[in-house]
Amino acid sequence: MNEQLSIEVTDLTVAYGEKPVLWDVDLSVPAGTLMAIVGPNGAGKTTLIKAILNLIPTAAGQVLIYGQPYTEQRHRVGYVPQRGSVDWDFPTSVLDVVMMGRYGALGWFKRPGTKERQMALEALAKVGMQDYAPRQISQLSGGQQQRTFLARALVQDAQVYFMDEPFQGVDATTERAIVELLKELRAAGKTVVVVHHDLQTVPEYFDWVTLLNVRRIASGPVSAVFTDENLRLTYGGRVAFLERNGNGVGEQGDRGVGESAVASHISPTPPRPHASTPQPRR
Amino acid sequence: MDFFQLFHDLFFDYTLRTVALGAATLGIVSGALGSFAMLRRQSLLGDAMSHAALPGVVLAFMLTGLKTPLVLMLGATVAGITGILLMVAINRYTRIKEDSALGIVLSVFFGFGLLLLTFLQRNPDARQAGLNKFLFGQAATLLTQDVVTMAIFGGVALLLMLLFWKEFKLLSFDRDFGASLGFPMQWLEILITTLLVIAIVIGLQAVGVVLMSAMVVAPAAAARQWTNRLGWMVAIAAGFGALAGVSGTLISSLGSGLSTGPVIVLCISTIVVISLLFATNRGLFWRWLYQQRNRRKLHAKQVLSNLYLMASQHAEPTHPHAITALKVMGAGERGVRYSLQVLAEEGLVRPAQGDQWALTPAGVDAARALLHNEA
Amino acid sequence: MTITQIEIQLIAAVVAIACALPGVFLVLRRMAMMSDAISHTVLLGIVLSFFVVQTLDSPWLILGATAMGVITVSLVELLSNTKLVKQDAAIGLVFPALFSVAVILISRFARGVHLDVDAVLLGELAFAPFDRLTFFGLDLPRSLVVMGIILLINLIFISLFYKELKLTTFDAGLAAALGFSPTLLHYGLMGLVSITAVGAFDAVGSVLVVALMVTPAAAAYLLTNNLRRMLMLSALIGVISAIGGYWLARGLNANIAGSMATITGVVFLIIFLFAPERGIVAGIRRRARQKLDFAQTMLAIHLLQHENRPEAEAESQVEHLVEHIRWTPAFVEQVVDYAERRGAVRNEQGQLILTDTGRSLARQALVN
């Protein structure tokens, strides 16, 4: 993990009418980090990603990618939107969707050609979907859809990736595959920021975490930041979550062996039974 | 009805040929551009834009004193674009939803057009205001020059569509992703909507308001059933549009007092119904057939396992049983015999003495596997 | 004013109110374009009923047309349930086809009958007073009687099922859980829309039914959150548009219905711009005020976060704000000025000091 900051966000503020949705958010992410963004529903996680990517108007703030304004660095940034944001009934194939990742590099009017096709097929191979290339996207399962989106992001060949809930509603195999992919990206020095909905897997999958609830509550390495206190501040109530043996997350408070699952207002998805010994990180 | 005479006329009768060409042109253009509208869930935009064009047409005439198609089309286009901008404003700045915005623009603009038209004629009776032509078009009075104008504008619109093909695909499928790549999605949106307005406007004078809304949606809806590729869908939609245009023209020329417009709509609607029912893979007919076949397969499997269950009470699994016993066992009386015949064809059962049936050794294996899988 | 003039305005007002009421629910339930579809397909209902009863003066025509409206809705639903087309496309497929059938039937088989497509589509209110009948001993225009009855039906339905309509509009799931049938209510509402559309043909024709149903309701939606008030406001706006439209048409010697639709648009535009909370002008004013308020709070938070830290001096320089936050020099001046006037900060030679007021402002924002 090198010291150069791949992402610098300062004072990012977004408001809809009277309501502030994001308030003075600062982020500094070193290159080669896997970072999760967590927070309750309505905390502004998707808004944060969209604001960084200039997809929605901001009231204030700026975004630097490797020291330059985001708008000049688009070619270094890849985006994986939420799966539910597109109509999967659209008449197009998996390969076609992945090739869309090259449209930025192609610029105006040029059609994708053999080179783009090849890159798309390689990206699909990396996510294990090369056999599905000609398939109509409405015939895909949730996990396959997600992998298609990931392949599209891979093909952008970016250095910084923003992903919005890539683990939402995918099967266990796909989830493992995605985690592997993320780790490969990190190993290649890329930075990946992921809006994540499942608190339990944060320490296992990510190096860094940002706790968000309209404001940035805390941001930094998981070991330092993912504490009960911070979670309480973020989620505003008592927090109880499955004990993690070994890699203790936070020293104080509510741990108890066999303490029951995550409080319902924290995560909309019911907690999945988890392996008792987490993998050693890195 | 003499078909040969009809086709002869199509090529040699000036009026018929011109009208047919005009209808085909508008069918192609609206079919192609309507595909994008439909995919972007803006099917009713055609309806709204057709109605909204009226004040534009009237104002263009009022301001220039000219009634040439070009002038009127320009007026219609300006009105259409104004309507769209208003809808965008309503959407963006208020909590009023898209469908209401469509309804407001459609009806208010149309009403305003009516106001202007009857004011112009100094005659409040709409019937005499020549509105008829606008509502249903005057296809029968199309001149070659009209068709040429239509073809030129339509051609330009299609060329632009092809030029911006991948950008429009991106806009329709994943707008945010396209924006993140740096494409100006808002401008592309305005462009594609303007092309749609052009498609509508060139058709209005030929076939009128109510028709144009159909010609934007129907060819695309029909084409979608036949393919999963955007390129093919647009091409097929254009083809269906042309087909409906030409056949509608021909058919309406047969009867007296049959307006071309409504007949074309019925033609394209027929194409839609046929596509919905019989298109490869998606068609409702095939869906029904598939369900029937599945039902039979399921039933046959049931009979097979029942036979096995009964037989396993004997030392020999290939012991024959009466068909009546099988009928009682709960797979349903009807079709037991049919299922047995199907199973016999697959070599899994064989008929025995009396009205009895027995499992073959292959049948025994199959039944075992079935029950094992379901366990 | 002559009796005729009064009658026309009365009819127009009754039509407007009768349309506005179901229109409110159409707008809230996002079914506005269904009114467009229904208003076209009722023509087919009229034609088919006419073929059966062979006379234009039968109440069966209205019933047949209403039934056709409901059939339209079922067809649209049927079509979109196949999942082969989306709902908006389904609407756009069904009504042009049915309408075209009607037009063809009329031109082929109903020639010479006074069933004029143009009349159905466009209506002519000016002629309405000349078609009269005797109703309970009173000599009244037919449109007034018909529309009056329809208005009554609307009022009865809405008052009877007010609770259910409200619930199914805002929370269909809860309504179903409580045992109400959202589907039944939905079809009831669509029947109401159909019968109103049919009745309004005489007066305003089909397209303008849409204007009277959707536009006043949408305008009212910008004025209130209360359903009851929204119903009343839509009716009021409808009446204003009706009367205003009449006088405009008289002045210009133009079509009354078109004029009424235009006025609904004008009223909508005025409300769109000037509505107290949700209007454009109100929004601009609010945003300008908010911008300074936000900026002031941001400034306070910014100063608070860096207070008593090594970089405090650098971070609280006025110039620094220009580069650090995305503010222009002119705006920085505005904000600092605003904050100073409100006592949130003190400006000491280019360095900003947070006051107690400012500090509590920042803390409060952080807590929320």
GROMACS .gro file of N, CA, C and O in nm, chain B residues 227-273:
model
  188
  509THR      N    1  -3.660  -1.057  -3.159
  509THR     CA    2  -3.514  -1.056  -3.150
  509THR      C    3  -3.467  -1.002  -3.017
  509THR      O    4  -3.539  -0.931  -2.947
  510ASN      N    5  -3.344  -1.039  -2.982
  510ASN     CA    6  -3.283  -0.989  -2.860
  510ASN      C    7  -3.165  -0.896  -2.888
  510ASN      O    8  -3.084  -0.871  -2.802
  511ARG      N    9  -3.156  -0.850  -3.010
  511ARG     CA   10  -3.047  -0.759  -3.046
  511ARG      C   11  -3.105  -0.625  -3.087
  511ARG      O   12  -3.199  -0.620  -3.167
  512LEU      N   13  -3.049  -0.522  -3.033
  512LEU     CA   14  -3.102  -0.388  -3.060
  512LEU      C   15  -3.103  -0.356  -3.209
  512LEU      O   16  -3.203  -0.305  -3.262
  513GLY      N   17  -2.995  -0.385  -3.275
  513GLY     CA   18  -2.985  -0.355  -3.418
  513GLY      C   19  -3.097  -0.422  -3.497
  513GLY      O   20  -3.166  -0.357  -3.577
  514TRP      N   21  -3.116  -0.549  -3.472
  514TRP     CA   22  -3.221  -0.621  -3.542
  514TRP      C   23  -3.358  -0.566  -3.506
  514TRP      O   24  -3.447  -0.554  -3.589
  515MET      N   25  -3.372  -0.532  -3.380
  515MET     CA   26  -3.503  -0.482  -3.336
  515MET      C   27  -3.540  -0.355  -3.412
  515MET      O   28  -3.652  -0.342  -3.464
  516VAL      N   29  -3.445  -0.263  -3.422
  516VAL     CA   30  -3.473  -0.138  -3.493
  516VAL      C   31  -3.504  -0.165  -3.640
  516VAL      O   32  -3.598  -0.110  -3.696
  517ALA      N   33  -3.426  -0.255  -3.700
  517ALA     CA   34  -3.448  -0.286  -3.841
  517ALA      C   35  -3.584  -0.350  -3.863
  517ALA      O   36  -3.660  -0.314  -3.954
  518ILE      N   37  -3.617  -0.446  -3.777
  518ILE     CA   38  -3.746  -0.514  -3.792
  518ILE      C   39  -3.861  -0.417  -3.767
  518ILE      O   40  -3.963  -0.419  -3.837
  519ALA      N   41  -3.844  -0.329  -3.669
  519ALA     CA   42  -3.949  -0.231  -3.642
  519ALA      C   43  -3.971  -0.143  -3.765
  519ALA      O   44  -4.085  -0.114  -3.804
  520ALA      N   45  -3.862  -0.100  -3.826
  520ALA     CA   46  -3.873  -0.019  -3.947
  520ALA      C   47  -3.948  -0.098  -4.055
  520ALA      O   48  -4.037  -0.045  -4.124
  521GLY      N   49  -3.912  -0.225  -4.067
  521GLY     CA   50  -3.978  -0.309  -4.167
  521GLY      C   51  -4.126  -0.324  -4.140
  521GLY      O   52  -4.210  -0.312  -4.231
  522PHE      N   53  -4.161  -0.350  -4.015
  522PHE     CA   54  -4.302  -0.364  -3.981
  522PHE      C   55  -4.376  -0.234  -4.009
  522PHE      O   56  -4.490  -0.233  -4.057
  523GLY      N   57  -4.312  -0.122  -3.975
  523GLY     CA   58  -4.375   0.007  -3.999
  523GLY      C   59  -4.405   0.026  -4.147
  523GLY      O   60  -4.516   0.066  -4.184
  524ALA      N   61  -4.306  -0.007  -4.230
  524ALA     CA   62  -4.327   0.007  -4.374
  524ALA      C   63  -4.437  -0.086  -4.422
  524ALA      O   64  -4.525  -0.048  -4.501
  525LEU      N   65  -4.432  -0.210  -4.373
  525LEU     CA   66  -4.532  -0.308  -4.414
  525LEU      C   67  -4.673  -0.260  -4.382
  525LEU      O   68  -4.764  -0.265  -4.464
  526ALA      N   69  -4.689  -0.212  -4.258
  526ALA     CA   70  -4.821  -0.163  -4.217
  526ALA      C   71  -4.862  -0.044  -4.302
  526ALA      O   72  -4.977  -0.032  -4.343
  527GLY      N   73  -4.765   0.043  -4.331
  527GLY     CA   74  -4.796   0.161  -4.410
  527GLY      C   75  -4.847   0.124  -4.548
  527GLY      O   76  -4.953   0.171  -4.593
  528VAL      N   77  -4.773   0.037  -4.613
  528VAL     CA   78  -4.810   0.001  -4.750
  528VAL      C   79  -4.940  -0.079  -4.753
  528VAL      O   80  -5.032  -0.050  -4.831
  529SER      N   81  -4.949  -0.179  -4.668
  529SER     CA   82  -5.072  -0.260  -4.673
  529SER      C   83  -5.193  -0.179  -4.630
  529SER      O   84  -5.302  -0.194  -4.684
  530GLY      N   85  -5.173  -0.090  -4.533
  530GLY     CA   86  -5.283  -0.005  -4.492
  530GLY      C   87  -5.331   0.081  -4.607
  530GLY      O   88  -5.451   0.098  -4.629
  531THR      N   89  -5.235   0.135  -4.679
  531THR     CA   90  -5.271   0.217  -4.795
  531THR      C   91  -5.350   0.137  -4.897
  531THR      O   92  -5.454   0.180  -4.947
  532LEU      N   93  -5.300   0.018  -4.927
  532LEU     CA   94  -5.366  -0.065  -5.026
  532LEU      C   95  -5.508  -0.100  -4.983
  532LEU      O   96  -5.604  -0.086  -5.059
  533ILE      N   97  -5.520  -0.145  -4.860
  533ILE     CA   98  -5.651  -0.190  -4.815
  533ILE      C   99  -5.750  -0.074  -4.811
  533ILE      O  100  -5.866  -0.088  -4.851
  534SER      N  101  -5.703   0.041  -4.767
  534SER     CA  102  -5.798   0.152  -4.756
  534SER      C  103  -5.838   0.202  -4.894
  534SER      O  104  -5.942   0.265  -4.909
  535SER      N  105  -5.757   0.173  -4.995
  535SER     CA  106  -5.794   0.217  -5.128
  535SER      C  107  -5.906   0.132  -5.186
  535SER      O  108  -5.970   0.168  -5.282
  536LEU      N  109  -5.928   0.017  -5.124
  536LEU     CA  110  -6.029  -0.073  -5.175
  536LEU      C  111  -6.169  -0.028  -5.140
  536LEU      O  112  -6.261  -0.030  -5.221
  537GLY      N  113  -6.183   0.010  -5.012
  537GLY     CA  114  -6.318   0.048  -4.969
  537GLY      C  115  -6.340   0.195  -4.989
  537GLY      O  116  -6.247   0.272  -5.004
  538SER      N  117  -6.463   0.234  -4.988
  538SER     CA  118  -6.489   0.376  -4.998
  538SER      C  119  -6.504   0.432  -4.858
  538SER      O  120  -6.557   0.368  -4.768
  539GLY      N  121  -6.454   0.551  -4.842
  539GLY     CA  122  -6.470   0.615  -4.713
  539GLY      C  123  -6.384   0.557  -4.604
  539GLY      O  124  -6.406   0.582  -4.487
  540LEU      N  125  -6.286   0.478  -4.644
  540LEU     CA  126  -6.196   0.426  -4.542
  540LEU      C  127  -6.075   0.518  -4.533
  540LEU      O  128  -5.997   0.526  -4.627
  541SER      N  129  -6.060   0.584  -4.420
  541SER     CA  130  -5.943   0.670  -4.403
  541SER      C  131  -5.819   0.583  -4.395
  541SER      O  132  -5.820   0.480  -4.330
  542THR      N  133  -5.711   0.630  -4.457
  542THR     CA  134  -5.588   0.552  -4.455
  542THR      C  135  -5.537   0.531  -4.313
  542THR      O  136  -5.493   0.422  -4.278
  543GLY      N  137  -5.541   0.639  -4.235
  543GLY     CA  138  -5.485   0.635  -4.100
  543GLY      C  139  -5.530   0.517  -4.017
  543GLY      O  140  -5.449   0.434  -3.975
  544PRO      N  141  -5.661   0.507  -3.987
  544PRO     CA  142  -5.707   0.398  -3.902
  544PRO      C  143  -5.674   0.260  -3.959
  544PRO      O  144  -5.646   0.168  -3.883
  545VAL      N  145  -5.676   0.247  -4.088
  545VAL     CA  146  -5.647   0.115  -4.147
  545VAL      C  147  -5.502   0.078  -4.122
  545VAL      O  148  -5.471  -0.037  -4.088
  546ILE      N  149  -5.413   0.174  -4.136
  546ILE     CA  150  -5.272   0.146  -4.107
  546ILE      C  151  -5.256   0.103  -3.961
  546ILE      O  152  -5.181   0.010  -3.931
  547VAL      N  153  -5.329   0.171  -3.872
  547VAL     CA  154  -5.319   0.134  -3.730
  547VAL      C  155  -5.363  -0.010  -3.711
  547VAL      O  156  -5.301  -0.088  -3.639
  548LEU      N  157  -5.472  -0.047  -3.777
  548LEU     CA  158  -5.519  -0.185  -3.761
  548LEU      C  159  -5.419  -0.284  -3.818
  548LEU      O  160  -5.400  -0.392  -3.762
  549CYS      N  161  -5.354  -0.246  -3.928
  549CYS     CA  162  -5.252  -0.336  -3.984
  549CYS      C  163  -5.140  -0.357  -3.884
  549CYS      O  164  -5.099  -0.470  -3.857
  550ILE      N  165  -5.089  -0.249  -3.830
  550ILE     CA  166  -4.976  -0.266  -3.738
  550ILE      C  167  -5.022  -0.337  -3.611
  550ILE      O  168  -4.947  -0.415  -3.551
  551SER      N  169  -5.147  -0.314  -3.570
  551SER     CA  170  -5.196  -0.382  -3.450
  551SER      C  171  -5.205  -0.532  -3.475
  551SER      O  172  -5.176  -0.612  -3.386
  552THR      N  173  -5.245  -0.568  -3.597
  552THR     CA  174  -5.250  -0.711  -3.630
  552THR      C  175  -5.110  -0.771  -3.622
  552THR      O  176  -5.092  -0.879  -3.566
  553ILE      N  177  -5.013  -0.697  -3.677
  553ILE     CA  178  -4.876  -0.745  -3.671
  553ILE      C  179  -4.834  -0.763  -3.525
  553ILE      O  180  -4.766  -0.861  -3.489
  554VAL      N  181  -4.874  -0.669  -3.440
  554VAL     CA  182  -4.839  -0.680  -3.298
  554VAL      C  183  -4.900  -0.805  -3.236
  554VAL      O  184  -4.833  -0.882  -3.167
  555VAL      N  185  -5.027  -0.828  -3.264
  555VAL     CA  186  -5.094  -0.944  -3.204
  555VAL      C  187  -5.027  -1.073  -3.250
  555VAL      O  188  -4.999  -1.162  -3.171
   0.00000   0.00000   0.00000
